Amino acid sequence: MRIQLAEAAELATVLPDTPATQLDGLRAAVTAGTGACLVAYADTNHVAGHVIFTMMHSTWDAAEFLDVHQVSVHDSEVAAQLLARLREIASERGMGAIRFSTNEDMLLVGAEPTHRTKRRFTLAVHTASATRHSMIRRVQAEDVMEIERLCRAHAVYEKAQQQAAGFASRLMSQLLAESPRVWGWVVPADDGLIGYMTCSREYGFHDGGDYVHMDTLYLDQERRGAGIGAQLIAHAVADATEWGLTKVRWQTPSWNSPAIRFYERVGAIGVHVDQLMI
């Protein structure tokens, strides 16, 4: 058994039934290093299984994680070897997790994944406001302490694990990079920042291309209901427009009814997703 990452030129052979638009998008992602196809070969030419995944950015971890988009495997031994190699790739790249958005029973045998139920939203750029608002600005170096406070408050609100020590300085170095993998917008007030949003450009295999992922959006509780959240989302839409992309995506816990109602009001379409994390 041979397990290896497919080159862009090999994808049509590995995935012969995949639509051309998805193949073209995957080739571009493999070339750019934002997506990959891990292939199990039983012999030189026979494909015994594959896993398509992307490298997504997590604001709270200030690191990337593997996001699995498609799995095709029918043999438990092949599945075990694919999962082992996925773990190695995540470790080699300093990633903290692997996320599955489908219940891949065979691949995850013995993995003891953590289950999460989410509501995933998609906002079509052509249907949404892309007006930038003067009160909202990009993250600056002096925002580090306030960004950490907002991120930790956000984690408490979403009942998530608190961030590790030092995550804020790592995140700020990423946000302020010359060609940032992730970027952020903040809402300043006289007494400090009252909200923030972080976004990244990500690849979606089933879409055949990239989209803007709104990883975090949070406002101090007493500042909600004044339209600021919608203004932040408009900045994400404007970012997508400048990139020539057609979608903004994000997710929220399925129990977060106030956020779900708000996202539906701004025109986003939500679907239920079950996620498994290892």
mmCIF file of C-alpha atoms in Angstrom:
data_model
loop_
_atom_site.group_PDB
_atom_site.id
_atom_site.type_symbol
_atom_site.label_atom_id
_atom_site.label_comp_id
_atom_site.label_asym_id
_atom_site.label_seq_id
_atom_site.Cartn_x
_atom_site.Cartn_y
_atom_site.Cartn_z
ATOM 1 C CA MET A 1 0.000 0.000 0.000
ATOM 2 C CA ARG A 2 1.320 3.418 -0.973
ATOM 3 C CA ILE A 3 -0.159 6.613 0.532
ATOM 4 C CA GLN A 4 0.795 9.931 -1.034
ATOM 5 C CA LEU A 5 -0.453 13.401 -1.894
ATOM 6 C CA ALA A 6 -1.552 13.700 -5.512
ATOM 7 C CA GLU A 7 0.071 16.220 -7.816
ATOM 8 C CA ALA A 8 -2.231 18.606 -9.678
ATOM 9 C CA ALA A 9 -1.569 16.796 -12.968
ATOM 10 C CA GLU A 10 -2.679 13.444 -11.463
ATOM 11 C CA LEU A 11 -6.101 14.537 -10.231
ATOM 12 C CA ALA A 12 -8.083 13.668 -13.364
ATOM 13 C CA THR A 13 -6.804 10.085 -13.115
ATOM 14 C CA VAL A 14 -7.422 9.802 -9.371
ATOM 15 C CA LEU A 15 -10.896 11.401 -9.586
ATOM 16 C CA PRO A 16 -12.214 10.367 -13.030
ATOM 17 C CA ASP A 17 -15.889 11.026 -12.229
ATOM 18 C CA THR A 18 -15.400 14.493 -10.752
ATOM 19 C CA PRO A 19 -16.962 17.414 -12.684
ATOM 20 C CA ALA A 20 -14.507 19.595 -14.583
ATOM 21 C CA THR A 21 -15.231 22.707 -12.508
ATOM 22 C CA GLN A 22 -14.397 20.877 -9.284
ATOM 23 C CA LEU A 23 -11.251 19.374 -10.815
ATOM 24 C CA ASP A 24 -10.088 22.787 -12.015
ATOM 25 C CA GLY A 25 -10.681 24.278 -8.583
ATOM 26 C CA LEU A 26 -8.849 21.433 -6.854
ATOM 27 C CA ARG A 27 -5.897 21.734 -9.239
ATOM 28 C CA ALA A 28 -5.650 25.437 -8.400
ATOM 29 C CA ALA A 29 -5.878 24.712 -4.661
ATOM 30 C CA VAL A 30 -3.221 21.982 -4.823
ATOM 31 C CA THR A 31 -0.925 24.326 -6.742
ATOM 32 C CA ALA A 32 -1.535 27.130 -4.227
ATOM 33 C CA GLY A 33 -1.102 24.809 -1.248
ATOM 34 C CA THR A 34 -4.588 25.482 0.150
ATOM 35 C CA GLY A 35 -6.053 22.088 -0.740
ATOM 36 C CA ALA A 36 -4.856 18.526 -1.230
ATOM 37 C CA CYS A 37 -5.895 15.029 -2.257
ATOM 38 C CA LEU A 38 -4.396 12.162 -0.257
ATOM 39 C CA VAL A 39 -4.452 8.939 -2.276
ATOM 40 C CA ALA A 40 -4.051 5.279 -1.328
ATOM 41 C CA TYR A 41 -2.645 3.112 -4.133
ATOM 42 C CA ALA A 42 -3.041 -0.660 -3.842
ATOM 43 C CA ASP A 43 -0.565 -1.015 -6.707
ATOM 44 C CA THR A 44 0.980 1.309 -9.265
ATOM 45 C CA ASN A 45 -2.265 2.233 -11.003
ATOM 46 C CA HIS A 46 -5.149 1.155 -8.763
ATOM 47 C CA VAL A 47 -6.637 3.831 -6.488
ATOM 48 C CA ALA A 48 -7.912 2.159 -3.309
ATOM 49 C CA GLY A 49 -9.174 5.319 -1.643
ATOM 50 C CA HIS A 50 -8.744 9.060 -1.315
ATOM 51 C CA VAL A 51 -9.353 11.991 1.015
ATOM 52 C CA ILE A 52 -9.763 15.578 -0.204
ATOM 53 C CA PHE A 53 -9.004 18.225 2.397
ATOM 54 C CA THR A 54 -8.098 21.863 2.825
ATOM 55 C CA MET A 55 -5.954 23.813 5.276
ATOM 56 C CA MET A 56 -8.321 26.209 7.059
ATOM 57 C CA HIS A 57 -7.388 28.911 9.537
ATOM 58 C CA SER A 58 -8.739 29.036 13.094
ATOM 59 C CA THR A 59 -8.650 32.444 14.761
ATOM 60 C CA TRP A 60 -8.979 31.080 18.289
ATOM 61 C CA ASP A 61 -6.076 28.666 17.815
ATOM 62 C CA ALA A 62 -4.044 31.139 15.722
ATOM 63 C CA ALA A 63 -3.239 28.108 13.576
ATOM 64 C CA GLU A 64 -4.517 26.064 10.677
ATOM 65 C CA PHE A 65 -6.418 22.781 10.832
ATOM 66 C CA LEU A 66 -7.274 20.101 8.276
ATOM 67 C CA ASP A 67 -10.846 20.293 6.987
ATOM 68 C CA VAL A 68 -11.936 17.100 5.209
ATOM 69 C CA HIS A 69 -14.297 17.644 2.255
ATOM 70 C CA GLN A 70 -14.608 14.204 0.690
ATOM 71 C CA VAL A 71 -13.687 10.632 1.616
ATOM 72 C CA SER A 72 -13.857 7.583 -0.650
ATOM 73 C CA VAL A 73 -12.681 4.339 0.937
ATOM 74 C CA HIS A 74 -14.239 0.882 1.252
ATOM 75 C CA ASP A 75 -11.581 -1.131 3.054
ATOM 76 C CA SER A 76 -10.858 -0.776 6.776
ATOM 77 C CA GLU A 77 -7.109 -1.312 6.374
ATOM 78 C CA VAL A 78 -6.906 1.368 3.686
ATOM 79 C CA ALA A 79 -9.003 3.692 5.865
ATOM 80 C CA ALA A 80 -6.681 3.206 8.833
ATOM 81 C CA GLN A 81 -3.628 4.056 6.740
ATOM 82 C CA LEU A 82 -5.279 7.150 5.255
ATOM 83 C CA LEU A 83 -6.238 8.404 8.713
ATOM 84 C CA ALA A 84 -2.744 7.734 10.057
ATOM 85 C CA ARG A 85 -1.233 9.759 7.221
ATOM 86 C CA LEU A 86 -3.740 12.578 7.779
ATOM 87 C CA ARG A 87 -2.630 12.727 11.407
ATOM 88 C CA GLU A 88 1.006 12.854 10.311
ATOM 89 C CA ILE A 89 0.296 15.719 7.908
ATOM 90 C CA ALA A 90 -1.507 17.667 10.631
ATOM 91 C CA SER A 91 1.399 17.100 13.028
ATOM 92 C CA GLU A 92 4.058 18.004 10.450
ATOM 93 C CA ARG A 93 2.295 21.303 9.745
ATOM 94 C CA GLY A 94 1.722 22.161 13.398
ATOM 95 C CA MET A 95 -2.042 21.838 13.106
ATOM 96 C CA GLY A 96 -4.186 21.209 16.132
ATOM 97 C CA ALA A 97 -7.125 19.294 14.691
ATOM 98 C CA ILE A 98 -8.769 17.465 11.806
ATOM 99 C CA ARG A 99 -12.411 18.266 11.071
ATOM 100 C CA PHE A 100 -14.901 16.042 9.266
ATOM 101 C CA SER A 101 -18.242 17.473 8.163
ATOM 102 C CA THR A 102 -19.640 14.051 7.291
ATOM 103 C CA ASN A 103 -19.893 10.888 9.352
ATOM 104 C CA GLU A 104 -17.064 8.833 7.873
ATOM 105 C CA ASP A 105 -17.549 5.731 10.012
ATOM 106 C CA MET A 106 -14.894 3.576 8.376
ATOM 107 C CA LEU A 107 -12.189 6.242 8.382
ATOM 108 C CA LEU A 108 -12.829 7.157 12.021
ATOM 109 C CA VAL A 109 -12.934 3.685 13.575
ATOM 110 C CA GLY A 110 -11.192 3.929 16.941
ATOM 111 C CA ALA A 111 -10.536 7.666 16.589
ATOM 112 C CA GLU A 112 -12.957 8.762 19.368
ATOM 113 C CA PRO A 113 -13.948 12.036 17.683
ATOM 114 C CA THR A 114 -15.640 14.968 19.392
ATOM 115 C CA HIS A 115 -19.083 15.684 17.948
ATOM 116 C CA ARG A 116 -20.267 19.231 17.258
ATOM 117 C CA THR A 117 -23.576 20.397 15.821
ATOM 118 C CA LYS A 118 -23.395 23.615 13.832
ATOM 119 C CA ARG A 119 -25.456 25.859 11.616
ATOM 120 C CA ARG A 120 -23.425 26.731 8.516
ATOM 121 C CA PHE A 121 -24.376 29.913 6.671
ATOM 122 C CA THR A 122 -23.745 31.056 3.114
ATOM 123 C CA LEU A 123 -24.318 34.635 1.997
ATOM 124 C CA ALA A 124 -24.365 35.284 -1.751
ATOM 125 C CA VAL A 125 -22.351 38.420 -2.442
ATOM 126 C CA HIS A 126 -24.716 39.722 -5.113
ATOM 127 C CA THR A 127 -27.638 39.757 -2.646
ATOM 128 C CA ALA A 128 -25.885 41.550 0.224
ATOM 129 C CA SER A 129 -24.710 45.021 1.143
ATOM 130 C CA ALA A 130 -21.013 45.659 0.483
ATOM 131 C CA THR A 131 -20.954 49.162 1.953
ATOM 132 C CA ARG A 132 -17.928 49.871 4.109
ATOM 133 C CA HIS A 133 -18.548 51.927 7.251
ATOM 134 C CA SER A 134 -16.144 54.559 8.524
ATOM 135 C CA MET A 135 -16.478 53.463 12.162
ATOM 136 C CA ILE A 136 -14.953 50.061 11.296
ATOM 137 C CA ARG A 137 -11.213 49.761 10.637
ATOM 138 C CA ARG A 138 -8.573 47.088 10.092
ATOM 139 C CA VAL A 139 -6.759 45.568 13.053
ATOM 140 C CA GLN A 140 -3.680 47.485 14.215
ATOM 141 C CA ALA A 141 -0.700 46.411 16.318
ATOM 142 C CA GLU A 142 -1.895 48.291 19.396
ATOM 143 C CA ASP A 143 -5.132 46.252 19.427
ATOM 144 C CA VAL A 144 -3.464 43.104 20.779
ATOM 145 C CA MET A 145 -4.797 43.277 24.350
ATOM 146 C CA GLU A 146 -8.304 44.198 23.249
ATOM 147 C CA ILE A 147 -8.336 41.455 20.614
ATOM 148 C CA GLU A 148 -7.355 38.937 23.280
ATOM 149 C CA ARG A 149 -10.135 40.182 25.575
ATOM 150 C CA LEU A 150 -12.738 39.944 22.806
ATOM 151 C CA CYS A 151 -11.571 36.488 21.689
ATOM 152 C CA ARG A 152 -11.742 35.141 25.236
ATOM 153 C CA ALA A 153 -15.177 36.677 25.806
ATOM 154 C CA HIS A 154 -16.307 35.161 22.511
ATOM 155 C CA ALA A 155 -15.081 31.714 23.589
ATOM 156 C CA VAL A 156 -16.980 32.003 26.872
ATOM 157 C CA TYR A 157 -20.147 33.001 25.017
ATOM 158 C CA GLU A 158 -19.882 30.021 22.647
ATOM 159 C CA LYS A 159 -19.050 27.627 25.521
ATOM 160 C CA ALA A 160 -15.759 26.795 23.839
ATOM 161 C CA GLN A 161 -12.392 25.866 25.267
ATOM 162 C CA GLN A 162 -10.343 28.877 26.319
ATOM 163 C CA GLN A 163 -7.410 29.802 24.121
ATOM 164 C CA ALA A 164 -3.896 28.771 25.100
ATOM 165 C CA ALA A 165 -1.503 31.306 26.578
ATOM 166 C CA GLY A 166 0.265 33.373 23.936
ATOM 167 C CA PHE A 167 -2.335 32.839 21.236
ATOM 168 C CA ALA A 168 -3.033 36.587 20.906
ATOM 169 C CA SER A 169 0.531 37.502 19.938
ATOM 170 C CA ARG A 170 0.597 34.667 17.379
ATOM 171 C CA LEU A 171 -2.744 35.790 15.974
ATOM 172 C CA MET A 172 -1.651 39.413 15.726
ATOM 173 C CA SER A 173 1.505 38.457 13.825
ATOM 174 C CA GLN A 174 -0.738 36.633 11.341
ATOM 175 C CA LEU A 175 -3.254 39.490 11.071
ATOM 176 C CA LEU A 176 -0.499 42.052 10.491
ATOM 177 C CA ALA A 177 1.566 40.023 8.017
ATOM 178 C CA GLU A 178 2.483 41.682 4.726
ATOM 179 C CA SER A 179 0.312 39.195 2.815
ATOM 180 C CA PRO A 180 -1.989 37.995 5.598
ATOM 181 C CA ARG A 181 -3.470 34.494 5.631
ATOM 182 C CA VAL A 182 -6.194 35.933 7.860
ATOM 183 C CA TRP A 183 -7.306 39.534 8.289
ATOM 184 C CA GLY A 184 -9.428 41.351 10.832
ATOM 185 C CA TRP A 185 -11.801 44.278 11.263
ATOM 186 C CA VAL A 186 -12.532 45.983 14.582
ATOM 187 C CA VAL A 187 -15.083 48.430 15.953
ATOM 188 C CA PRO A 188 -13.417 51.089 18.137
ATOM 189 C CA ALA A 189 -15.162 53.183 20.790
ATOM 190 C CA ASP A 190 -14.001 55.703 23.380
ATOM 191 C CA ASP A 191 -13.429 52.959 25.959
ATOM 192 C CA GLY A 192 -11.721 50.451 23.643
ATOM 193 C CA LEU A 193 -12.819 47.945 21.031
ATOM 194 C CA ILE A 194 -16.430 46.820 21.222
ATOM 195 C CA GLY A 195 -16.337 44.175 18.492
ATOM 196 C CA TYR A 196 -14.212 42.326 15.979
ATOM 197 C CA MET A 197 -14.403 40.069 12.936
ATOM 198 C CA THR A 198 -11.754 37.890 11.310
ATOM 199 C CA CYS A 199 -11.853 36.469 7.793
ATOM 200 C CA SER A 200 -9.738 34.285 5.556
ATOM 201 C CA ARG A 201 -9.824 33.185 1.948
ATOM 202 C CA GLU A 202 -10.588 29.476 1.824
ATOM 203 C CA TYR A 203 -11.132 26.809 -0.821
ATOM 204 C CA GLY A 204 -14.336 24.781 -1.127
ATOM 205 C CA PHE A 205 -14.049 21.553 -3.123
ATOM 206 C CA HIS A 206 -17.777 21.191 -3.763
ATOM 207 C CA ASP A 207 -17.958 24.810 -4.998
ATOM 208 C CA GLY A 208 -14.977 24.407 -7.275
ATOM 209 C CA GLY A 209 -13.376 27.598 -5.972
ATOM 210 C CA ASP A 210 -12.621 30.009 -3.158
ATOM 211 C CA TYR A 211 -14.857 31.955 -0.794
ATOM 212 C CA VAL A 212 -14.411 34.348 2.131
ATOM 213 C CA HIS A 213 -14.707 32.534 5.431
ATOM 214 C CA MET A 214 -15.901 34.726 8.308
ATOM 215 C CA ASP A 215 -14.303 32.786 11.137
ATOM 216 C CA THR A 216 -15.296 35.068 14.005
ATOM 217 C CA LEU A 217 -17.758 37.887 14.594
ATOM 218 C CA TYR A 218 -18.384 39.160 18.099
ATOM 219 C CA LEU A 219 -19.758 42.282 19.776
ATOM 220 C CA ASP A 220 -19.810 43.156 23.448
ATOM 221 C CA GLN A 221 -23.272 42.227 24.679
ATOM 222 C CA GLU A 222 -24.382 45.768 25.518
ATOM 223 C CA ARG A 223 -23.549 46.915 21.958
ATOM 224 C CA ARG A 224 -25.743 44.402 20.146
ATOM 225 C CA GLY A 225 -28.943 45.322 18.342
ATOM 226 C CA ALA A 226 -27.633 48.596 16.880
ATOM 227 C CA GLY A 227 -26.792 47.299 13.391
ATOM 228 C CA ILE A 228 -23.037 46.997 13.979
ATOM 229 C CA GLY A 229 -22.989 43.262 13.278
ATOM 230 C CA ALA A 230 -24.590 43.815 9.877
ATOM 231 C CA GLN A 231 -22.000 46.505 9.144
ATOM 232 C CA LEU A 232 -19.188 44.068 9.943
ATOM 233 C CA ILE A 233 -20.712 41.463 7.629
ATOM 234 C CA ALA A 234 -20.899 44.138 4.911
ATOM 235 C CA HIS A 235 -17.117 44.477 5.228
ATOM 236 C CA ALA A 236 -16.718 40.721 4.678
ATOM 237 C CA VAL A 237 -18.936 41.026 1.591
ATOM 238 C CA ALA A 238 -16.826 43.945 0.347
ATOM 239 C CA ASP A 239 -13.685 41.850 0.877
ATOM 240 C CA ALA A 240 -15.194 39.034 -1.196
ATOM 241 C CA THR A 241 -16.173 41.503 -3.915
ATOM 242 C CA GLU A 242 -12.623 42.851 -4.103
ATOM 243 C CA TRP A 243 -11.301 39.275 -4.461
ATOM 244 C CA GLY A 244 -13.850 38.540 -7.194
ATOM 245 C CA LEU A 245 -15.494 35.864 -5.023
ATOM 246 C CA THR A 246 -19.217 35.171 -4.866
ATOM 247 C CA LYS A 247 -19.786 33.787 -1.355
ATOM 248 C CA VAL A 248 -19.154 34.551 2.303
ATOM 249 C CA ARG A 249 -19.488 31.605 4.687
ATOM 250 C CA TRP A 250 -19.438 31.051 8.433
ATOM 251 C CA GLN A 251 -20.962 28.863 11.115
ATOM 252 C CA THR A 252 -22.361 29.122 14.615
ATOM 253 C CA PRO A 253 -23.372 26.573 17.274
ATOM 254 C CA SER A 254 -26.819 25.139 16.615
ATOM 255 C CA TRP A 255 -28.034 26.320 20.047
ATOM 256 C CA ASN A 256 -27.190 29.974 19.287
ATOM 257 C CA SER A 257 -30.728 31.033 18.317
ATOM 258 C CA PRO A 258 -30.152 34.831 18.543
ATOM 259 C CA ALA A 259 -27.226 34.615 16.115
ATOM 260 C CA ILE A 260 -29.139 32.295 13.775
ATOM 261 C CA ARG A 261 -32.069 34.737 13.616
ATOM 262 C CA PHE A 262 -29.681 37.635 12.970
ATOM 263 C CA TYR A 263 -27.868 35.823 10.158
ATOM 264 C CA GLU A 264 -31.164 34.911 8.529
ATOM 265 C CA ARG A 265 -32.223 38.581 8.656
ATOM 266 C CA VAL A 266 -29.130 39.652 6.711
ATOM 267 C CA GLY A 267 -30.061 37.169 3.974
ATOM 268 C CA ALA A 268 -27.763 34.223 4.710
ATOM 269 C CA ILE A 269 -28.945 30.667 4.056
ATOM 270 C CA GLY A 270 -28.246 28.224 6.872
ATOM 271 C CA VAL A 271 -27.975 24.439 6.856
ATOM 272 C CA HIS A 272 -27.500 21.982 9.708
ATOM 273 C CA VAL A 273 -24.100 20.250 9.805
ATOM 274 C CA ASP A 274 -22.723 17.550 12.076
ATOM 275 C CA GLN A 275 -18.983 17.836 12.553
ATOM 276 C CA LEU A 276 -16.477 15.422 14.012
ATOM 277 C CA MET A 277 -13.151 16.667 15.389
ATOM 278 C CA ILE A 278 -10.092 14.569 16.125
#
